[in-house]
Coordinates of C-alpha atoms in Angstrom, one line a residue:
Chain O
M294 CA 18.6 25.4 12.0
N295 CA 16.3 27.5 9.9
K296 CA 12.8 28.2 10.9
I297 CA 10.4 25.9 9.1
D298 CA 7.1 27.0 7.5
L299 CA 4.3 24.5 7.4
G300 CA 1.5 24.5 4.8
Y301 CA -2.0 23.4 5.7
L302 CA -5.0 22.9 3.3
E303 CA -8.0 25.1 3.8
P304 CA -11.2 25.2 1.8
C305 CA -11.6 28.4 -0.1
E306 CA -13.8 30.3 -2.5
K307 CA -12.9 30.2 -6.2
W308 CA -12.0 33.9 -6.3
Q309 CA -9.6 33.6 -3.4
V310 CA -7.1 31.5 -5.4
E311 CA -7.0 33.5 -8.6
S312 CA -3.7 34.5 -10.1
R313 CA -4.1 38.2 -9.2
L314 CA -4.0 37.4 -5.5
F315 CA -0.8 35.4 -5.8
P316 CA -2.1 32.4 -3.9
S317 CA -0.6 29.1 -2.7
K318 CA -3.1 26.4 -3.6
A319 CA -3.6 22.7 -4.2
G320 CA -5.9 21.1 -6.7
G321 CA -8.1 22.7 -9.3
K322 CA -6.5 24.5 -12.2
P323 CA -3.1 26.2 -11.9
A324 CA -3.3 29.9 -11.1
W325 CA -0.5 30.9 -13.5
L326 CA 1.9 33.7 -12.5
N327 CA 3.5 34.8 -15.7
L328 CA 0.5 34.8 -18.0
E329 CA 2.3 34.5 -21.3
G330 CA 4.9 31.8 -21.4
I331 CA 2.6 29.1 -20.0
P332 CA 3.8 25.6 -20.5
R333 CA 2.3 24.1 -23.6
G334 CA 0.7 20.7 -23.8
E335 CA 4.0 19.0 -25.0
D336 CA 5.8 20.2 -21.8
L337 CA 3.2 18.6 -19.6
L338 CA 3.2 15.1 -20.9
C339 CA 4.2 12.2 -18.6
S340 CA 7.4 10.7 -19.8
T341 CA 6.3 7.2 -18.9
C342 CA 2.8 6.9 -20.3
G343 CA 2.3 10.1 -22.5
E344 CA -0.8 11.2 -20.7
N345 CA -1.3 14.9 -19.6
L346 CA 0.1 15.8 -16.3
I347 CA -2.4 17.2 -13.9
F348 CA -1.9 20.2 -11.6
L349 CA -1.1 19.2 -8.0
C350 CA -0.2 22.3 -6.1
Q351 CA 1.6 25.6 -6.3
I352 CA 3.3 27.7 -3.7
Y353 CA 4.1 31.4 -3.7
A354 CA 7.6 31.8 -2.4
P355 CA 9.2 35.2 -3.4
Y356 CA 12.8 36.0 -2.7
E357 CA 12.5 39.2 -0.6
E358 CA 16.0 40.5 -1.3
D359 CA 15.8 40.1 -5.1
D360 CA 13.7 42.5 -7.2
N361 CA 13.6 40.1 -10.2
N362 CA 11.9 37.6 -7.9
F363 CA 9.4 39.9 -6.3
H364 CA 6.8 37.5 -7.4
R365 CA 7.8 33.9 -7.5
T366 CA 5.7 30.8 -7.7
L367 CA 6.5 27.1 -8.0
F368 CA 4.1 24.7 -9.8
I369 CA 4.0 21.0 -9.3
F370 CA 2.3 18.6 -11.8
I371 CA 1.8 14.9 -11.5
C372 CA 0.5 12.1 -13.7
R373 CA -2.7 10.6 -12.3
N374 CA -2.0 7.2 -13.8
A375 CA -1.2 4.9 -10.9
N376 CA 1.0 2.7 -13.0
C377 CA 3.4 5.6 -13.5
C378 CA 4.0 5.7 -9.8
I379 CA 7.2 3.8 -9.5
R380 CA 8.8 3.4 -6.1
N381 CA 11.5 6.0 -5.4
K382 CA 11.4 7.4 -9.0
S383 CA 10.1 10.8 -9.7
D384 CA 9.5 10.7 -13.5
N385 CA 5.8 11.2 -13.1
I386 CA 6.2 14.5 -11.3
R387 CA 7.3 17.8 -12.8
I388 CA 8.0 21.2 -11.1
F389 CA 8.1 24.6 -12.8
R390 CA 9.3 27.9 -11.4
S391 CA 8.0 31.3 -12.6
H392 CA 9.0 34.8 -11.5
L393 CA 8.0 38.4 -12.1
T394 CA 9.2 41.9 -11.1
R395 CA 6.9 44.1 -9.1
D396 CA 6.2 46.2 -12.3
N397 CA 4.9 43.9 -14.9
K398 CA 2.3 43.9 -17.6
F399 CA -0.1 41.5 -16.0
Y400 CA -0.7 42.8 -12.5
P401 CA -0.9 46.2 -10.9
S402 CA 2.1 47.4 -8.9
D403 CA -0.1 47.9 -5.9
P404 CA -1.4 45.2 -3.7
P405 CA -4.7 43.6 -4.9
V406 CA -8.0 44.0 -3.2
E407 CA -9.1 40.9 -1.3
G408 CA -12.5 40.4 -2.9
P409 CA -14.1 38.9 -6.0
D410 CA -13.2 40.5 -9.3
P411 CA -15.3 39.4 -12.2
D412 CA -13.2 41.3 -14.7
F413 CA -10.2 39.2 -14.1
S414 CA -9.6 36.3 -16.5
L415 CA -6.6 34.4 -17.6
S416 CA -7.9 34.1 -21.1
K417 CA -7.1 37.8 -21.7
W418 CA -3.4 36.9 -22.3
S419 CA -3.4 33.2 -23.2
S420 CA -6.0 30.6 -24.1
I421 CA -6.4 28.1 -21.3
C422 CA -7.6 24.5 -21.6
E423 CA -11.0 24.4 -19.8
A424 CA -10.4 20.9 -18.5
C425 CA -6.9 21.0 -17.0
G426 CA -5.8 24.7 -17.0
S427 CA -2.6 24.4 -19.1
F428 CA -2.1 26.2 -22.4
G429 CA -4.8 25.2 -24.9
D430 CA -5.6 26.7 -28.3
K431 CA -7.9 24.1 -29.9
K432 CA -11.3 25.6 -29.9
C433 CA -14.6 23.9 -29.5
S434 CA -15.9 23.8 -33.0
N435 CA -19.5 24.4 -31.9
C436 CA -19.4 27.5 -29.9
K437 CA -15.8 28.6 -30.7
V438 CA -15.4 30.1 -27.3
V439 CA -14.0 27.3 -25.1
T440 CA -10.5 26.1 -25.7
Y441 CA -8.7 22.8 -24.9
C442 CA -5.2 21.6 -24.9
S443 CA -5.8 18.2 -26.4
R444 CA -8.6 16.0 -27.9
K445 CA -8.7 13.8 -24.8
H446 CA -9.5 16.8 -22.6
Q447 CA -12.1 18.1 -25.0
I448 CA -13.9 14.7 -24.9
I449 CA -13.8 14.5 -21.1
H450 CA -15.0 18.1 -20.6
W451 CA -17.8 17.7 -23.2
K452 CA -19.3 14.7 -21.4
E453 CA -19.1 16.2 -18.0
N454 CA -19.7 19.9 -18.3
H455 CA -19.7 21.5 -21.7
K456 CA -22.5 19.5 -23.4
K457 CA -25.1 21.2 -21.4
T458 CA -23.8 24.7 -21.8
C459 CA -22.2 24.8 -25.2
G460 CA -23.4 27.8 -27.1
T461 CA -25.1 29.5 -24.1
K462 CA -23.6 32.3 -22.1
E463 CA -23.5 30.2 -19.0
N464 CA -20.2 29.6 -17.4
T465 CA -19.3 25.9 -17.1
S466 CA -18.3 26.3 -13.5
G467 CA -17.7 22.8 -12.2
D468 CA -14.2 21.4 -12.1
S469 CA -13.6 18.5 -14.3
S470 CA -13.1 15.1 -12.7
I471 CA -9.5 14.8 -13.8
L472 CA -8.6 17.6 -11.5
F473 CA -7.9 17.3 -7.8
P474 CA -10.3 19.0 -5.3
E475 CA -9.3 22.7 -4.8
F476 CA -7.9 24.0 -1.6
E477 CA -5.8 27.0 -0.5
I478 CA -2.5 26.4 1.3
V479 CA -2.1 28.6 4.3
I480 CA 1.3 29.2 6.0
E481 CA 2.0 28.7 9.7
P482 CA 5.5 28.6 11.3
E483 CA 6.4 25.3 12.9
V484 CA 6.1 25.2 16.6
L485 CA 7.8 22.3 18.4
N486 CA 7.1 21.4 22.0
V487 CA 10.6 20.8 23.2
K488 CA 10.6 20.2 26.9
E489 CA 13.6 20.1 29.1
I490 CA 14.0 16.7 30.8
D491 CA 15.2 16.8 34.4
E492 CA 17.2 13.6 34.9
E493 CA 17.0 13.9 38.7
Q494 CA 13.3 14.2 38.6
E495 CA 12.9 11.2 36.4
K496 CA 15.1 9.2 38.8
Q497 CA 12.9 10.2 41.6
K498 CA 9.8 9.1 39.7
F499 CA 11.5 5.8 39.1
I500 CA 12.2 5.3 42.8
E501 CA 8.6 6.2 43.6
L502 CA 7.4 3.5 41.2
Q503 CA 9.8 1.1 42.8
K504 CA 8.4 1.8 46.3
Q505 CA 4.9 1.3 45.0
G506 CA 6.0 -2.0 43.4
K507 CA 4.8 -0.8 40.0
L508 CA 7.9 -1.7 38.1
G509 CA 6.2 -4.3 36.0
T510 CA 4.7 -7.8 36.6
M511 CA 7.9 -9.5 35.5
S512 CA 10.4 -7.1 37.0
D513 CA 12.4 -9.9 38.6
L514 CA 13.2 -11.3 35.2
D515 CA 16.5 -10.7 33.5
E516 CA 16.7 -8.0 30.9
E517 CA 18.0 -10.5 28.4
E518 CA 15.1 -12.8 28.8
L519 CA 12.7 -10.1 27.9
T520 CA 14.7 -8.6 25.1
K521 CA 14.8 -12.0 23.4
H522 CA 11.1 -11.7 22.8
S523 CA 10.7 -8.0 22.2
T524 CA 10.3 -5.9 19.1
T525 CA 12.2 -2.7 18.7
S526 CA 11.9 -0.2 16.0
N527 CA 13.7 -1.2 12.8
D528 CA 12.9 1.7 10.5
K529 CA 14.5 4.5 12.5
M530 CA 14.1 7.1 9.8
F531 CA 10.3 6.6 9.7
A532 CA 10.2 6.7 13.5
K533 CA 12.0 10.1 13.4
F534 CA 9.7 11.3 10.7
R535 CA 6.6 10.4 12.8
K536 CA 8.0 12.0 15.8
C537 CA 8.6 15.3 14.0
V538 CA 5.2 15.2 12.4
E539 CA 3.1 14.3 15.4
N540 CA 3.1 17.8 16.8
N541 CA 1.4 19.1 13.7
P542 CA -0.3 16.0 12.1
E543 CA -2.2 17.9 9.5
Q544 CA 0.8 19.5 7.7
V545 CA 0.9 19.0 4.0
L546 CA 4.1 21.0 3.1
R547 CA 7.3 21.8 4.8
Y548 CA 9.2 24.9 3.6
S549 CA 12.8 25.6 4.6
R550 CA 15.0 27.0 1.8
G551 CA 18.6 25.9 2.0
D552 CA 18.0 23.6 4.9
Q553 CA 18.0 19.7 5.1
P554 CA 14.8 17.9 4.1
L555 CA 12.9 15.6 6.5
L556 CA 13.4 12.1 5.1
I557 CA 10.8 9.4 5.5
S558 CA 13.0 6.4 4.7
D559 CA 16.7 5.6 4.2
D560 CA 16.2 3.2 1.3
I561 CA 17.4 5.9 -1.1
I562 CA 18.8 9.2 0.0
P563 CA 18.8 12.3 -2.3
E564 CA 22.3 12.9 -3.5
N565 CA 23.9 14.1 -6.8
I566 CA 21.2 16.7 -7.3
P567 CA 21.6 18.0 -10.8
D568 CA 22.6 21.6 -11.2
C569 CA 20.2 24.3 -12.7
E570 CA 20.1 23.7 -16.4
Y571 CA 19.6 27.4 -17.2
C572 CA 22.4 29.1 -15.3
G573 CA 24.6 26.1 -14.3
G574 CA 24.4 27.1 -10.6
P575 CA 23.8 24.6 -7.8
R576 CA 20.3 23.6 -6.7
Q577 CA 19.3 23.7 -3.0
F578 CA 16.5 22.1 -1.1
E579 CA 13.5 24.4 -0.9
F580 CA 10.4 22.5 0.3
Q581 CA 8.8 19.1 0.5
I582 CA 5.3 17.8 0.1
M583 CA 4.1 15.5 2.8
P584 CA 1.9 12.3 2.3
Q585 CA -0.9 13.9 4.3
M586 CA -1.8 15.8 1.2
L587 CA -3.1 12.6 -0.3
T588 CA -5.4 12.2 2.6
F589 CA -6.9 15.6 2.2
L590 CA -7.2 15.4 -1.5
K591 CA -9.0 12.1 -1.1
E592 CA -6.5 10.4 -3.5
T593 CA -6.6 6.6 -3.6
Q594 CA -4.6 5.6 -6.6
L595 CA -1.4 7.7 -6.2
D596 CA 1.1 7.3 -3.4
W597 CA 4.3 8.9 -2.2
G598 CA 6.3 9.2 0.9
V599 CA 7.7 12.7 0.5
L600 CA 8.3 14.8 -2.6
I601 CA 11.5 16.7 -2.0
C602 CA 11.9 19.8 -4.3
Y603 CA 15.2 21.3 -5.2
T604 CA 15.4 24.7 -6.9
C605 CA 18.1 26.9 -8.4
K606 CA 19.9 28.5 -5.5
F607 CA 20.1 31.9 -7.2
S608 CA 16.6 31.6 -8.7
C609 CA 18.1 32.7 -12.0
T610 CA 16.0 35.0 -14.2
D611 CA 18.3 35.6 -17.2
I612 CA 17.3 33.1 -19.8
N613 CA 14.2 33.8 -21.8
V614 CA 12.2 30.9 -20.5
D615 CA 9.2 31.9 -18.4
Y616 CA 8.6 28.6 -16.7
K617 CA 11.8 26.9 -15.7
R618 CA 12.1 23.2 -14.9
E619 CA 13.4 22.3 -11.4
F620 CA 14.2 19.0 -9.7
V621 CA 12.0 16.9 -7.6
F622 CA 13.0 13.7 -5.6
K623 CA 10.4 11.2 -4.5
Q624 CA 10.9 9.0 -1.5
D625 CA 8.5 6.2 -0.8
V626 CA 7.9 4.6 2.6
S627 CA 10.2 1.7 3.3
L628 CA 8.6 -1.7 3.0
S629 CA 10.5 -3.1 5.9
N630 CA 8.5 -4.2 9.0
I631 CA 7.9 -1.7 11.8
Chain Y
M96 CA -5.2 48.0 3.0
A97 CA -3.5 51.3 3.9
D98 CA -0.1 50.1 4.8
S99 CA 2.7 52.7 4.5
A100 CA 5.2 51.0 2.3
P101 CA 8.6 50.8 4.1
A102 CA 11.6 51.1 1.8
G103 CA 12.6 47.7 0.4
G104 CA 9.6 46.0 1.9
R105 CA 6.8 44.4 0.0
G106 CA 4.6 47.4 0.2
G107 CA 1.5 45.7 1.4
F108 CA 1.8 42.7 -0.9
R109 CA 1.3 39.5 1.1
G110 CA 4.5 37.5 1.6
G111 CA 4.8 33.9 0.7
F112 CA 6.6 30.9 2.1
G113 CA 10.0 31.7 3.6
G114 CA 9.2 35.3 4.1
A115 CA 9.4 37.4 7.2
R116 CA 7.1 36.2 9.9
G117 CA 3.8 37.7 10.8
G118 CA 2.9 41.3 10.1
G119 CA 6.4 42.6 10.0
R120 CA 8.0 44.2 6.9
G121 CA 6.7 41.4 4.8
G122 CA 3.0 42.1 5.3
P123 CA 0.5 39.5 6.4
R124 CA 1.0 36.1 4.8
G125 CA -2.4 35.2 3.6
R126 CA -5.2 34.1 5.9
G127 CA -4.5 32.2 9.0
R128 CA -6.1 28.9 9.6
G129 CA -9.8 29.2 10.3
R130 CA -11.3 27.5 13.4
G131 CA -7.9 26.9 14.9
R132 CA -8.1 23.2 14.7
G133 CA -6.1 21.6 17.5
R134 CA -2.7 23.2 17.2
G135 CA -1.5 23.8 20.7
R136 CA -5.0 23.3 22.1
G137 CA -6.2 20.2 23.9
K138 CA -4.1 17.1 24.6
D139 CA -2.4 14.8 22.1
D140 CA -5.1 12.2 22.1
Q141 CA -7.6 14.6 20.7
K142 CA -5.6 15.2 17.6
E143 CA -7.2 13.3 14.7
W144 CA -5.0 10.7 13.0
V145 CA -3.9 11.8 9.5
P146 CA -2.5 8.7 7.8
V147 CA 1.0 8.8 6.3
T148 CA 1.1 5.4 4.5
K149 CA -1.2 4.1 1.8
L150 CA -2.3 1.3 4.0
G151 CA -3.2 3.9 6.7
R152 CA -5.3 5.8 4.2
L153 CA -7.2 2.7 3.1
V154 CA -7.9 1.7 6.7
K155 CA -9.1 5.2 7.7
D156 CA -11.4 5.2 4.7
G157 CA -12.9 1.9 5.9
K158 CA -11.9 0.1 2.8
I159 CA -10.2 -2.7 4.7
V160 CA -12.6 -4.9 6.5
N161 CA -10.6 -6.4 9.3
L162 CA -7.0 -6.9 10.5
E163 CA -6.8 -10.4 9.2
Q164 CA -7.0 -9.1 5.6
I165 CA -3.8 -7.1 6.2
Y166 CA -2.1 -10.2 7.7
L167 CA -3.2 -12.3 4.7
F168 CA -1.1 -10.1 2.5
S169 CA 1.8 -9.6 5.0
L170 CA 1.8 -5.9 4.5
P171 CA 4.1 -4.0 6.8
I172 CA 2.1 -2.1 9.3
K173 CA 3.9 1.1 10.1
E174 CA 1.3 3.1 11.9
F175 CA 0.0 1.8 15.2
E176 CA -3.3 3.7 14.7
I177 CA -4.2 1.0 12.2
I178 CA -4.2 -1.7 14.9
D179 CA -6.1 0.7 17.2
F180 CA -8.7 1.2 14.5
F181 CA -9.6 -2.5 14.5
I182 CA -9.0 -3.9 17.9
G183 CA -8.0 -0.9 20.0
N184 CA -10.9 -1.3 22.5
T185 CA -10.1 -4.9 23.3
L186 CA -6.4 -4.6 23.7
K187 CA -5.0 -4.8 27.2
D188 CA -1.4 -3.7 27.9
E189 CA 0.7 -5.0 30.7
V190 CA 4.0 -3.5 31.7
L191 CA 6.4 -6.3 32.2
K192 CA 9.5 -4.4 33.4
I193 CA 10.9 -0.9 33.8
M194 CA 14.6 -0.7 34.4
P195 CA 17.2 2.0 34.4
V196 CA 20.1 1.8 31.9
Q197 CA 23.1 3.8 32.3
K198 CA 25.7 5.0 29.9
Q199 CA 29.0 6.4 30.8
T200 CA 29.7 9.9 29.5
R201 CA 32.4 12.5 30.2
A202 CA 30.0 14.3 32.5
G203 CA 29.2 11.3 34.5
Q204 CA 26.5 8.8 34.0
R205 CA 23.5 9.3 31.8
T206 CA 20.4 7.4 32.9
R207 CA 17.6 6.3 30.6
F208 CA 14.7 4.0 31.3
K209 CA 13.8 0.9 29.4
A210 CA 10.2 -0.3 29.4
F211 CA 8.9 -3.7 28.3
V212 CA 5.2 -3.8 27.5
A213 CA 3.1 -6.8 26.3
I214 CA -0.2 -6.2 24.7
G215 CA -3.0 -8.7 23.9
D216 CA -6.7 -9.1 23.6
S217 CA -7.0 -12.7 24.9
N218 CA -8.7 -13.4 21.6
G219 CA -5.9 -14.2 19.2
H220 CA -3.7 -11.1 19.1
I221 CA -0.4 -10.6 20.9
G222 CA 2.6 -8.2 20.7
L223 CA 5.5 -7.2 22.9
G224 CA 7.5 -4.0 22.6
V225 CA 10.5 -2.4 24.2
K226 CA 11.5 1.2 24.3
C227 CA 14.3 3.2 25.9
S228 CA 13.8 6.8 26.7
K229 CA 14.9 9.6 29.1
E230 CA 11.5 9.7 30.7
V231 CA 9.6 6.8 32.3
A232 CA 6.3 7.8 30.8
T233 CA 7.7 8.3 27.3
A234 CA 9.3 4.9 27.5
I235 CA 6.1 3.2 28.5
R236 CA 4.1 5.0 25.8
G237 CA 6.7 4.2 23.2
A238 CA 6.8 0.6 24.2
I239 CA 3.0 0.3 23.9
I240 CA 3.2 1.7 20.4
L241 CA 5.9 -0.7 19.4
A242 CA 3.9 -3.6 21.0
K243 CA 0.9 -2.6 18.9
L244 CA 3.0 -2.5 15.8
S245 CA 4.3 -6.0 16.5
V246 CA 0.8 -7.6 17.0
V247 CA 0.5 -11.0 15.4
P248 CA -2.6 -13.1 15.0
V249 CA -2.7 -16.5 16.9
R250 CA -5.0 -19.2 15.8
R251 CA -6.3 -21.5 18.5
G252 CA -7.7 -25.0 18.2
Y253 CA -8.3 -28.2 20.2
W254 CA -6.2 -31.0 21.5
G255 CA -8.8 -33.7 21.4
N256 CA -12.6 -33.3 21.6
K257 CA -14.0 -30.2 20.1
I258 CA -16.1 -29.2 23.0
G259 CA -16.1 -25.8 24.6
K260 CA -13.9 -23.0 23.3
P261 CA -10.5 -23.5 21.5
H262 CA -7.8 -23.6 24.1
T263 CA -4.5 -24.6 22.5
V264 CA -2.7 -24.4 19.2
P265 CA -4.4 -26.3 16.4
C266 CA -1.4 -28.4 15.5
K267 CA 2.4 -28.7 16.1
V268 CA 4.0 -25.7 14.6
T269 CA 7.7 -24.6 14.5
G270 CA 9.2 -21.3 13.8
K271 CA 12.8 -20.7 13.0
C272 CA 15.0 -17.6 13.0
G273 CA 18.7 -17.8 12.9
S274 CA 19.7 -20.9 14.8
V275 CA 16.7 -20.8 17.2
T276 CA 13.8 -23.1 16.5
V277 CA 10.7 -22.8 18.7
R278 CA 8.1 -25.6 18.6
L279 CA 4.5 -25.2 19.9
I280 CA 2.7 -28.4 20.6
P281 CA -1.0 -28.9 21.5
A282 CA -1.8 -29.9 25.1
P283 CA -4.9 -31.2 26.8
R284 CA -7.0 -29.0 28.9
G285 CA -5.7 -28.1 32.3
T286 CA -2.0 -28.5 31.3
G287 CA -1.4 -24.8 31.3
I288 CA 1.5 -23.3 29.3
V289 CA 4.7 -25.2 29.7
S290 CA 7.4 -22.8 28.6
A291 CA 9.9 -20.1 29.6
P292 CA 8.4 -17.2 31.4
V293 CA 8.2 -14.7 28.6
P294 CA 6.6 -16.8 25.9
K295 CA 4.3 -18.1 28.6
K296 CA 3.1 -14.6 29.3
L297 CA 2.7 -13.9 25.6
L298 CA 0.7 -17.1 24.9
Q299 CA -1.5 -16.4 27.9
M300 CA -2.3 -12.9 26.7
A301 CA -3.1 -14.3 23.3
G302 CA -5.8 -16.5 24.8
I303 CA -4.0 -19.8 24.6
E304 CA -4.6 -21.8 27.8
D305 CA -2.6 -25.0 27.3
C306 CA 0.5 -25.5 25.3
Y307 CA 3.8 -27.4 25.4
T308 CA 6.8 -25.6 24.0
S309 CA 10.3 -26.7 23.0
A310 CA 13.1 -24.4 22.1
R311 CA 16.4 -25.2 20.6
G312 CA 19.4 -23.3 19.4
S313 CA 21.2 -20.3 21.0
T314 CA 18.2 -18.7 22.4
G315 CA 20.4 -16.0 23.9
T316 CA 20.8 -14.4 20.5
L317 CA 18.8 -11.1 20.8
G318 CA 15.7 -11.0 18.7
N319 CA 16.0 -14.5 17.3
F320 CA 14.0 -16.1 20.0
A321 CA 11.2 -13.5 19.6
K322 CA 11.2 -13.8 15.9
A323 CA 11.1 -17.6 16.1
T324 CA 8.2 -17.6 18.5
Y325 CA 6.3 -15.1 16.3
A326 CA 7.1 -17.2 13.3
A327 CA 5.7 -20.3 15.0
I328 CA 2.6 -18.4 16.0
A329 CA 2.1 -17.0 12.5
K330 CA 2.3 -20.6 11.2
T331 CA -0.8 -21.5 13.1
Y332 CA -2.7 -19.6 10.4
A333 CA -0.6 -20.9 7.6
Y334 CA -1.3 -24.5 8.3
L335 CA -4.1 -26.2 6.3
T336 CA -5.9 -28.3 8.9
P337 CA -8.5 -30.9 7.8
D338 CA -11.4 -28.8 8.7
L339 CA -10.3 -26.3 6.0
W340 CA -10.1 -29.0 3.3
K341 CA -13.6 -28.3 2.1
E342 CA -13.5 -26.2 -1.0
M343 CA -14.8 -22.7 -0.6
P344 CA -15.7 -20.3 -3.4
L345 CA -13.1 -17.6 -3.9
T346 CA -14.4 -14.4 -2.3
K347 CA -13.7 -11.3 -4.3
A348 CA -12.2 -8.4 -2.4
P349 CA -14.9 -5.7 -2.0
Y350 CA -12.9 -3.1 -3.7
Q351 CA -10.9 -4.5 -6.5
E352 CA -9.0 -1.3 -7.2
F353 CA -6.9 -1.5 -4.1
A354 CA -6.9 -5.3 -3.9
D355 CA -4.5 -4.8 -6.7
Y356 CA -2.3 -2.6 -4.5
L357 CA -2.5 -5.3 -1.8
A358 CA -1.5 -8.0 -4.2
K359 CA 1.3 -5.8 -5.7
N360 CA 2.9 -5.1 -2.4
H361 CA 2.6 -8.3 -0.5
R362 CA 5.6 -10.2 0.5
P363 CA 5.3 -14.0 0.6
V364 CA 5.3 -15.5 4.1
V365 CA 8.6 -17.2 4.6
G366 CA 8.6 -20.9 4.9
A367 CA 5.0 -21.8 4.5
R368 CA 5.8 -25.5 4.7
P369 CA 3.6 -27.9 6.7
A370 CA 4.8 -28.3 10.3
D371 CA 6.4 -31.6 11.2
V372 CA 4.1 -34.0 12.8

């Protein structure tokens, strides 16, 4: 079995999650990788309700053997409308993949310096919507500096932030309320405490208990009598999920390219994963988002069990599309008892 | 950072997910977790609960007032920490039985241990769980967790005069599962619980002092007897006794936003018909 990487959310400074540092982050605005072919407003509309999708998280996952994928980031967007959250359907979630070679026109070929850099700004290459961070070229008619992707976002941003600072040189720094709170995702390898169980030792312990008479207050009763009244676990998949997670309860992301995902229910199992629409090659499991992320993002409306993400196995780079769509499978927690 | 770039390595660029571990050829992978919260340190109890289900999140945020609100909507409780949150302090667990179970394998016999644990707070909540495991301690811990997950509320009432504390079921209730029907009948004070040993223990731990019971059907069928007893107990809350006839104003849920979630996901209680008298 492959080694699994876990992602944890850590609070961070704004500059630490800028595009030039190739971050993995959750919430806030997307830190785009390829700064030119950014998904436009039309690509980021929810297919159910037509609202704009909001940035959920991105992870930086390069292919170390492939020069074309020296830089590689996956972006996940989700619709914040709770009505679009249908059980076991992933239409309200979208995932994009972007890649760059080491030599590219946006970033230096040498590693960046870990420190604030006031010169860096995404708007040098594309106009970005101030409210949600996607491509936006509709200017504020008053100051002609700030851009938006749609009228809705312009109205929201005006009320919350821009009204006070339109026309002044001040930077409207606060994040809009439509965005999730911003965090960085840090990587740690998964460590499982697997202990060897000595059967003889356990038998000894049992005999000890027997001598002490501590085998239970109804130990003389038949096993059948007791089993008639007991409850065992019905949702085995969920029990396995809990057992795997309990060593590291704060994990928000599990990464294991090519491996099997950790399912949370067996109501509906991922199968018939569609092939990559750009190169025709197969897709493989890459990572999954855990429900703990909702707790840390303080999200009350949306809900999911696990978001399982499948990406093109070869991470194809040929077609001239900068942000390629990939496949995400949503599993919700089973509604059965226990 | 003055790393000498090894051929084919990332030359000082930080790696991402799925890259080489640690500070090898891939370079450091971003910052480690600050403050080293808990991983590997301290015992399991000290790890804070991070909810995985939506109900868990609502409970942890304090948006659900008490356990009865969850029972009202019959939502599946999948995390035992939810029960702990509300009545954890008052719950007492009792190990009913630990027994070895053996399975024949090619290499001889494999022994595991099965533990039965009943849990109750003598104030209207009761559950019984069973777990099998290779270790005795794990079996007991697992059984306690399952017992907590199976906690049901029990309503108590009076047989005759309403003096002192409620001591018996409020009315005759029956629960049915498969072919098994279990009937609980109010009894006068001092009767004690007249029933088979296991339901007797359960009812005692729930805080019922006197009760007659009657069971019918093939009670040997695994699980049906338990479910029938639980169904009967659950009916104690479903039955509309005369003291509840008075009309009460509808109380609005404190947070309407997730009351919609509760209403959307609730499953109707099976067979909410009045008990036969």
